[in-house]
mmCIF file of C-alpha atoms in Angstrom:
data_model
loop_
_atom_site.group_PDB
_atom_site.id
_atom_site.type_symbol
_atom_site.label_atom_id
_atom_site.label_comp_id
_atom_site.label_asym_id
_atom_site.label_seq_id
_atom_site.Cartn_x
_atom_site.Cartn_y
_atom_site.Cartn_z
ATOM 1 C CA UNK S 240 0.000 0.000 0.000
ATOM 2 C CA UNK S 241 1.647 3.323 -1.032
ATOM 3 C CA UNK S 242 2.880 5.479 1.819
ATOM 4 C CA UNK S 243 0.689 8.343 0.684
ATOM 5 C CA UNK S 244 -2.364 6.307 1.580
ATOM 6 C CA UNK S 245 -1.341 5.572 5.154
ATOM 7 C CA UNK S 246 -3.766 7.075 7.627
ATOM 8 C CA UNK S 247 -2.003 7.999 10.843
ATOM 9 C CA UNK S 248 -4.021 7.738 14.003
ATOM 10 C CA UNK S 249 -2.519 9.007 17.221
ATOM 11 C CA UNK S 250 -3.580 8.634 20.802
ATOM 12 C CA UNK S 251 -2.006 9.422 24.194
ATOM 13 C CA UNK S 252 -0.817 6.293 25.945
ATOM 14 C CA UNK S 253 -0.819 6.164 29.758
ATOM 15 C CA UNK S 254 2.986 6.187 29.888
ATOM 16 C CA UNK S 255 3.065 9.370 27.815
ATOM 17 C CA UNK S 256 0.638 11.030 30.198
ATOM 18 C CA UNK S 257 2.943 10.171 33.105
ATOM 19 C CA UNK S 258 5.925 11.582 31.250
ATOM 20 C CA UNK S 259 4.065 14.810 30.485
ATOM 21 C CA UNK S 260 3.095 15.236 34.151
ATOM 22 C CA UNK S 261 6.685 14.666 35.209
ATOM 23 C CA UNK S 262 7.850 17.344 32.800
ATOM 24 C CA UNK S 263 5.306 19.802 34.158
ATOM 25 C CA UNK S 264 6.483 19.208 37.743
ATOM 26 C CA UNK S 265 10.186 19.512 36.903
ATOM 27 C CA UNK S 266 11.164 23.077 35.865
ATOM 28 C CA UNK S 267 14.483 21.955 34.365
ATOM 29 C CA UNK S 268 12.845 19.412 32.086
ATOM 30 C CA UNK S 269 12.902 20.083 28.360
ATOM 31 C CA UNK S 270 11.431 18.322 25.342
ATOM 32 C CA UNK S 271 14.755 16.524 24.835
ATOM 33 C CA UNK S 272 14.781 15.093 28.370
ATOM 34 C CA UNK S 273 11.195 13.852 28.581
ATOM 35 C CA UNK S 274 11.217 10.078 27.985
ATOM 36 C CA UNK S 275 9.246 8.476 25.169
ATOM 37 C CA UNK S 276 6.345 6.176 26.129
ATOM 38 C CA UNK S 277 8.488 3.106 25.516
ATOM 39 C CA UNK S 278 11.500 4.292 27.507
ATOM 40 C CA UNK S 279 9.313 5.569 30.349
ATOM 41 C CA UNK S 280 7.699 2.155 30.589
ATOM 42 C CA UNK S 281 11.048 0.375 30.413
ATOM 43 C CA UNK S 282 12.248 2.287 33.453
ATOM 44 C CA UNK S 283 9.653 0.583 35.636
ATOM 45 C CA UNK S 284 9.445 -2.814 33.963
ATOM 46 C CA UNK S 285 10.944 -6.160 34.985
ATOM 47 C CA UNK S 286 14.425 -4.855 35.814
ATOM 48 C CA UNK S 287 14.876 -7.847 38.108
ATOM 49 C CA UNK S 288 15.824 -9.874 35.016
ATOM 50 C CA UNK S 289 18.529 -7.477 33.861
ATOM 51 C CA UNK S 290 21.297 -8.932 36.027
ATOM 52 C CA UNK S 291 20.257 -12.530 35.404
ATOM 53 C CA UNK S 292 18.213 -13.420 32.333
ATOM 54 C CA UNK S 293 19.417 -10.475 30.215
ATOM 55 C CA UNK S 294 22.946 -10.258 31.614
ATOM 56 C CA UNK S 295 24.500 -11.164 28.248
ATOM 57 C CA UNK S 296 22.699 -8.302 26.516
ATOM 58 C CA UNK S 297 23.695 -5.535 28.913
ATOM 59 C CA UNK S 298 25.335 -2.545 27.262
ATOM 60 C CA UNK S 299 24.852 -3.805 23.708
ATOM 61 C CA UNK S 300 23.043 -2.271 20.770
ATOM 62 C CA UNK S 301 22.360 -2.951 17.101
ATOM 63 C CA UNK S 302 23.254 -6.367 15.708
ATOM 64 C CA UNK S 303 25.241 -7.266 18.842
ATOM 65 C CA UNK S 304 22.121 -6.774 20.971
ATOM 66 C CA UNK S 305 19.991 -8.738 18.519
ATOM 67 C CA UNK S 306 22.470 -11.634 18.506
ATOM 68 C CA UNK S 307 22.672 -11.694 22.305
ATOM 69 C CA UNK S 308 18.903 -11.672 22.716
ATOM 70 C CA UNK S 309 18.600 -14.469 20.156
ATOM 71 C CA UNK S 310 20.987 -16.615 22.194
ATOM 72 C CA UNK S 311 19.047 -15.873 25.376
ATOM 73 C CA UNK S 312 15.493 -16.475 24.181
ATOM 74 C CA UNK S 313 16.320 -19.518 22.031
ATOM 75 C CA UNK S 314 16.644 -21.562 25.219
ATOM 76 C CA UNK S 315 13.011 -22.615 25.420
ATOM 77 C CA UNK S 316 10.652 -25.533 25.797
ATOM 78 C CA UNK S 317 8.574 -26.220 22.687
ATOM 79 C CA UNK S 318 4.842 -27.012 22.816
ATOM 80 C CA UNK S 319 2.778 -29.169 20.502
ATOM 81 C CA UNK S 320 0.092 -27.381 18.496
ATOM 82 C CA UNK S 321 -2.647 -29.188 20.431
ATOM 83 C CA UNK S 322 -1.121 -28.065 23.737
ATOM 84 C CA UNK S 323 -1.461 -24.453 22.589
ATOM 85 C CA UNK S 324 -5.256 -24.640 23.087
ATOM 86 C CA UNK S 325 -4.932 -25.191 26.832
ATOM 87 C CA UNK S 326 -2.065 -22.760 27.209
ATOM 88 C CA UNK S 327 -4.032 -19.910 25.630
ATOM 89 C CA UNK S 328 -6.865 -20.515 28.084
ATOM 90 C CA UNK S 329 -4.399 -19.522 30.812
ATOM 91 C CA UNK S 330 -2.195 -16.894 29.169
ATOM 92 C CA UNK S 331 -5.150 -15.035 27.647
ATOM 93 C CA UNK S 332 -7.739 -15.547 30.367
ATOM 94 C CA UNK S 333 -10.129 -12.629 30.686
ATOM 95 C CA UNK S 334 -9.165 -10.901 33.972
ATOM 96 C CA UNK S 335 -12.837 -10.081 34.520
ATOM 97 C CA UNK S 336 -14.169 -13.594 33.856
ATOM 98 C CA UNK S 337 -12.047 -16.665 34.546
ATOM 99 C CA UNK S 338 -14.310 -18.786 32.333
ATOM 100 C CA UNK S 339 -13.404 -16.766 29.244
ATOM 101 C CA UNK S 340 -10.453 -15.728 27.096
ATOM 102 C CA UNK S 341 -9.918 -12.220 25.764
ATOM 103 C CA UNK S 342 -9.644 -12.133 21.961
ATOM 104 C CA UNK S 343 -6.704 -10.195 20.552
ATOM 105 C CA UNK S 344 -8.024 -8.086 17.662
ATOM 106 C CA UNK S 345 -11.691 -7.848 18.583
ATOM 107 C CA UNK S 346 -11.179 -7.423 22.332
ATOM 108 C CA UNK S 347 -14.230 -9.602 22.962
ATOM 109 C CA UNK S 348 -14.533 -11.968 25.922
ATOM 110 C CA UNK S 349 -15.475 -15.491 24.847
ATOM 111 C CA UNK S 350 -15.993 -18.785 26.654
ATOM 112 C CA UNK S 351 -12.888 -20.939 26.870
ATOM 113 C CA UNK S 352 -14.991 -23.889 25.749
ATOM 114 C CA UNK S 353 -15.774 -22.257 22.385
ATOM 115 C CA UNK S 354 -12.419 -23.054 20.844
ATOM 116 C CA UNK S 355 -12.672 -24.532 17.370
ATOM 117 C CA UNK S 356 -13.210 -23.678 13.742
ATOM 118 C CA UNK S 357 -16.887 -22.782 13.504
ATOM 119 C CA UNK S 358 -18.576 -19.392 13.341
ATOM 120 C CA UNK S 359 -18.760 -18.038 16.887
ATOM 121 C CA UNK S 360 -15.670 -19.992 17.978
ATOM 122 C CA UNK S 361 -12.205 -18.698 18.695
ATOM 123 C CA UNK S 362 -9.080 -20.226 17.218
ATOM 124 C CA UNK S 363 -5.292 -19.886 17.317
ATOM 125 C CA UNK S 364 -4.105 -16.784 15.498
ATOM 126 C CA UNK S 365 -0.500 -16.697 14.304
ATOM 127 C CA UNK S 366 0.369 -13.014 14.637
ATOM 128 C CA UNK S 367 3.458 -13.653 12.523
ATOM 129 C CA UNK S 368 1.467 -15.209 9.681
ATOM 130 C CA UNK S 369 2.576 -18.838 9.392
ATOM 131 C CA UNK S 370 2.826 -18.596 5.600
ATOM 132 C CA UNK S 371 5.508 -15.887 5.942
ATOM 133 C CA UNK S 372 8.367 -18.355 6.025
ATOM 134 C CA UNK S 373 6.156 -21.398 5.438
ATOM 135 C CA UNK S 374 6.506 -22.880 8.944
ATOM 136 C CA UNK S 375 2.843 -23.824 9.280
ATOM 137 C CA UNK S 376 1.794 -25.289 12.634
ATOM 138 C CA UNK S 377 4.867 -27.449 13.168
ATOM 139 C CA UNK S 378 6.469 -27.474 16.604
ATOM 140 C CA UNK S 379 8.746 -24.437 16.750
ATOM 141 C CA UNK S 380 7.684 -21.081 15.262
ATOM 142 C CA UNK S 381 4.265 -22.555 14.476
ATOM 143 C CA UNK S 382 3.589 -23.264 18.159
ATOM 144 C CA UNK S 383 5.431 -20.401 19.867
ATOM 145 C CA UNK S 384 3.086 -18.870 22.446
ATOM 146 C CA UNK S 385 4.803 -15.513 22.221
ATOM 147 C CA UNK S 386 2.945 -14.855 18.947
ATOM 148 C CA UNK S 387 -0.091 -17.153 19.218
ATOM 149 C CA UNK S 388 -3.271 -15.512 20.489
ATOM 150 C CA UNK S 389 -6.983 -16.404 20.630
ATOM 151 C CA UNK S 390 -9.157 -14.694 18.027
ATOM 152 C CA UNK S 391 -12.634 -14.958 16.567
ATOM 153 C CA UNK S 392 -12.629 -17.396 13.654
ATOM 154 C CA UNK S 393 -14.081 -14.903 11.171
ATOM 155 C CA UNK S 394 -11.888 -11.980 12.243
ATOM 156 C CA UNK S 395 -8.888 -14.286 12.020
ATOM 157 C CA UNK S 396 -9.933 -15.177 8.488
ATOM 158 C CA UNK S 397 -10.189 -11.501 7.527
ATOM 159 C CA UNK S 398 -6.673 -10.869 8.800
ATOM 160 C CA UNK S 399 -5.414 -13.963 6.938
ATOM 161 C CA UNK S 400 -1.698 -13.596 6.216
ATOM 162 C CA UNK S 401 -1.734 -9.833 5.627
ATOM 163 C CA UNK S 402 1.128 -7.651 6.769
ATOM 164 C CA UNK S 403 0.430 -4.945 9.343
ATOM 165 C CA UNK S 404 -0.047 -1.279 8.409
ATOM 166 C CA UNK S 405 -2.314 1.697 9.063
ATOM 167 C CA UNK S 406 -5.541 2.219 7.157
ATOM 168 C CA UNK S 407 -8.444 0.402 5.585
ATOM 169 C CA UNK S 408 -12.112 -0.175 6.281
ATOM 170 C CA UNK S 409 -13.716 -1.433 9.464
ATOM 171 C CA UNK S 410 -13.581 -5.159 10.236
ATOM 172 C CA UNK S 411 -16.925 -6.603 11.351
ATOM 173 C CA UNK S 412 -16.699 -7.494 15.065
ATOM 174 C CA UNK S 413 -13.046 -6.427 14.921
ATOM 175 C CA UNK S 414 -13.130 -4.049 17.872
ATOM 176 C CA UNK S 415 -12.042 -1.117 15.721
ATOM 177 C CA UNK S 416 -9.560 -3.041 13.568
ATOM 178 C CA UNK S 417 -9.211 -2.011 9.929
ATOM 179 C CA UNK S 418 -8.203 -3.868 6.786
ATOM 180 C CA UNK S 419 -7.634 -3.356 3.069
ATOM 181 C CA UNK S 420 -6.400 -5.539 0.228
ATOM 182 C CA UNK S 421 -2.852 -5.933 1.521
ATOM 183 C CA UNK S 422 -2.723 -5.013 5.215
ATOM 184 C CA UNK S 423 -4.403 -5.229 8.607
ATOM 185 C CA UNK S 424 -4.506 -2.619 11.372
ATOM 186 C CA UNK S 425 -5.423 -3.985 14.833
ATOM 187 C CA UNK S 426 -7.396 -1.998 17.377
ATOM 188 C CA UNK S 427 -5.449 0.703 19.203
ATOM 189 C CA UNK S 428 -5.185 -1.148 22.536
ATOM 190 C CA UNK S 429 -3.078 -3.985 21.094
ATOM 191 C CA UNK S 430 -1.007 -2.276 18.427
ATOM 192 C CA UNK S 431 2.097 -2.346 20.582
ATOM 193 C CA UNK S 432 1.432 -5.974 21.522
ATOM 194 C CA UNK S 433 1.356 -6.907 17.834
ATOM 195 C CA UNK S 434 4.586 -5.018 17.124
ATOM 196 C CA UNK S 435 6.432 -6.672 19.993
ATOM 197 C CA UNK S 436 5.233 -10.143 18.964
ATOM 198 C CA UNK S 437 6.415 -9.646 15.384
ATOM 199 C CA UNK S 438 9.814 -8.366 16.514
ATOM 200 C CA UNK S 439 10.198 -11.184 19.048
ATOM 201 C CA UNK S 440 9.799 -13.667 16.178
ATOM 202 C CA UNK S 441 12.421 -11.810 14.147
ATOM 203 C CA UNK S 442 14.965 -12.192 16.957
ATOM 204 C CA UNK S 443 14.035 -15.724 18.030
ATOM 205 C CA UNK S 444 14.104 -17.340 14.573
ATOM 206 C CA UNK S 445 17.334 -16.522 12.775
ATOM 207 C CA UNK S 446 17.594 -19.508 10.434
ATOM 208 C CA UNK S 447 20.034 -21.538 12.491
ATOM 209 C CA UNK S 448 17.662 -24.191 13.795
ATOM 210 C CA UNK S 449 16.122 -25.532 10.607
ATOM 211 C CA UNK S 450 13.521 -22.772 10.294
ATOM 212 C CA UNK S 451 13.534 -19.744 8.030
ATOM 213 C CA UNK S 452 15.344 -16.572 9.070
ATOM 214 C CA UNK S 453 12.421 -14.306 9.946
ATOM 215 C CA UNK S 454 12.952 -10.573 9.528
ATOM 216 C CA UNK S 455 10.799 -7.420 9.572
ATOM 217 C CA UNK S 456 10.805 -5.142 6.544
ATOM 218 C CA UNK S 457 8.895 -2.139 5.267
ATOM 219 C CA UNK S 458 6.759 -4.011 2.729
ATOM 220 C CA UNK S 459 3.115 -5.107 2.788
ATOM 221 C CA UNK S 460 3.485 -7.550 -0.102
ATOM 222 C CA UNK S 461 5.625 -10.223 1.532
ATOM 223 C CA UNK S 462 3.498 -13.220 0.593
ATOM 224 C CA UNK S 463 5.273 -16.450 1.545
ATOM 225 C CA UNK S 464 8.696 -14.818 1.978
ATOM 226 C CA UNK S 465 10.058 -14.979 5.569
ATOM 227 C CA UNK S 466 9.444 -11.259 6.133
ATOM 228 C CA UNK S 467 6.776 -9.226 7.890
ATOM 229 C CA UNK S 468 5.911 -5.562 7.582
ATOM 230 C CA UNK S 469 5.521 -2.729 7.869
ATOM 231 C CA UNK S 470 8.534 -2.157 10.151
ATOM 232 C CA UNK S 471 8.224 1.639 10.321
ATOM 233 C CA UNK S 472 4.611 1.294 11.474
ATOM 234 C CA UNK S 473 5.412 -1.485 13.959
ATOM 235 C CA UNK S 474 8.036 0.767 15.544
ATOM 236 C CA UNK S 475 5.468 3.552 15.781
ATOM 237 C CA UNK S 476 2.966 1.188 17.436
ATOM 238 C CA UNK S 477 5.576 -0.043 19.911
ATOM 239 C CA UNK S 478 6.227 3.524 20.984
ATOM 240 C CA UNK S 479 2.597 4.655 21.161
ATOM 241 C CA UNK S 480 1.200 1.587 22.947
ATOM 242 C CA UNK S 481 3.639 0.546 25.714
ATOM 243 C CA UNK S 482 3.302 -2.818 27.492
ATOM 244 C CA UNK S 483 0.392 -2.934 29.907
ATOM 245 C CA UNK S 484 -0.262 -5.185 32.899
ATOM 246 C CA UNK S 485 -1.966 -7.944 30.891
ATOM 247 C CA UNK S 486 0.864 -8.112 28.348
ATOM 248 C CA UNK S 487 3.452 -8.300 31.136
ATOM 249 C CA UNK S 488 1.429 -10.971 32.951
ATOM 250 C CA UNK S 489 1.280 -13.014 29.769
ATOM 251 C CA UNK S 490 5.039 -12.745 29.301
ATOM 252 C CA UNK S 491 5.577 -13.905 32.884
ATOM 253 C CA UNK S 492 3.259 -16.903 32.477
ATOM 254 C CA UNK S 493 4.893 -18.075 29.251
ATOM 255 C CA UNK S 494 8.276 -17.781 30.948
ATOM 256 C CA UNK S 495 7.367 -19.492 34.220
ATOM 257 C CA UNK S 496 4.807 -22.100 33.152
ATOM 258 C CA UNK S 497 5.273 -22.972 29.482
ATOM 259 C CA UNK S 498 8.319 -22.088 27.391
ATOM 260 C CA UNK S 499 10.883 -20.788 29.873
ATOM 261 C CA UNK S 500 11.735 -17.807 27.679
ATOM 262 C CA UNK S 501 10.617 -14.195 27.539
ATOM 263 C CA UNK S 502 9.714 -11.589 24.936
ATOM 264 C CA UNK S 503 12.503 -9.054 25.552
ATOM 265 C CA UNK S 504 10.570 -6.212 23.925
ATOM 266 C CA UNK S 505 7.886 -6.427 26.586
ATOM 267 C CA UNK S 506 10.523 -6.093 29.293
ATOM 268 C CA UNK S 507 12.503 -3.468 27.351
ATOM 269 C CA UNK S 508 10.459 -1.847 24.552
ATOM 270 C CA UNK S 509 13.303 0.623 23.970
ATOM 271 C CA UNK S 510 15.350 -2.261 22.548
ATOM 272 C CA UNK S 511 13.201 -2.073 19.399
ATOM 273 C CA UNK S 512 14.797 1.252 18.512
ATOM 274 C CA UNK S 513 18.209 0.029 19.684
ATOM 275 C CA UNK S 514 18.105 -2.793 17.112
ATOM 276 C CA UNK S 515 16.055 -1.318 14.257
#
């Protein structure tokens, strides 16, 4: 989709509000010293892991940081595709109703028992589209909980294997998501989540373990190539929608109960800019 057709939509994230208040209360603060939403969030995130889990990444940037994070997060337990059903019922449980899961794009709350392939069911959405690199549902990238989320069957079908970008027309029951012929824009509340999932996959799967080398790019016509776009928009979403409590909880659960690895961009969203 040509850049001239991108429709930019901005909103003030909670972390940005906090930063603005801090600036107002500190006379010496200037525009150059006020932290971005991502960096403000990083300052209060899971720093407890910095001296242990992320010790090998400390002080690095660019390709050196990416390589270090790959080494760290590649140490993981792998799930079967059938086991993903039960895992999602825990990692994506609706905090307001323990009998339900919260759907990613639509934001709807749906009974855990309605998992399947029929209209009205929820199924397993691959946020990094499984055809982008042709890994399907095989154990590995096809079953990695860090990018698998519950979604309404029909909304999932509308998203298909489209790249992510701004713009399009409203998706029925999509919670404010938009789509056009070559891209999908999720609802505002999960734009950062989507960006961090895509970029996790790009660091975790580097082609050295029998799977394709997954990389972000600035295209929305990637098809079956092992690329996902649009990188410039994903970086924007990461900055505008910092990790919230539910995203952090999910990261913790995947680490402690399922895969033993973390999404580093949830713990340190500023690492997105440090690498890309």
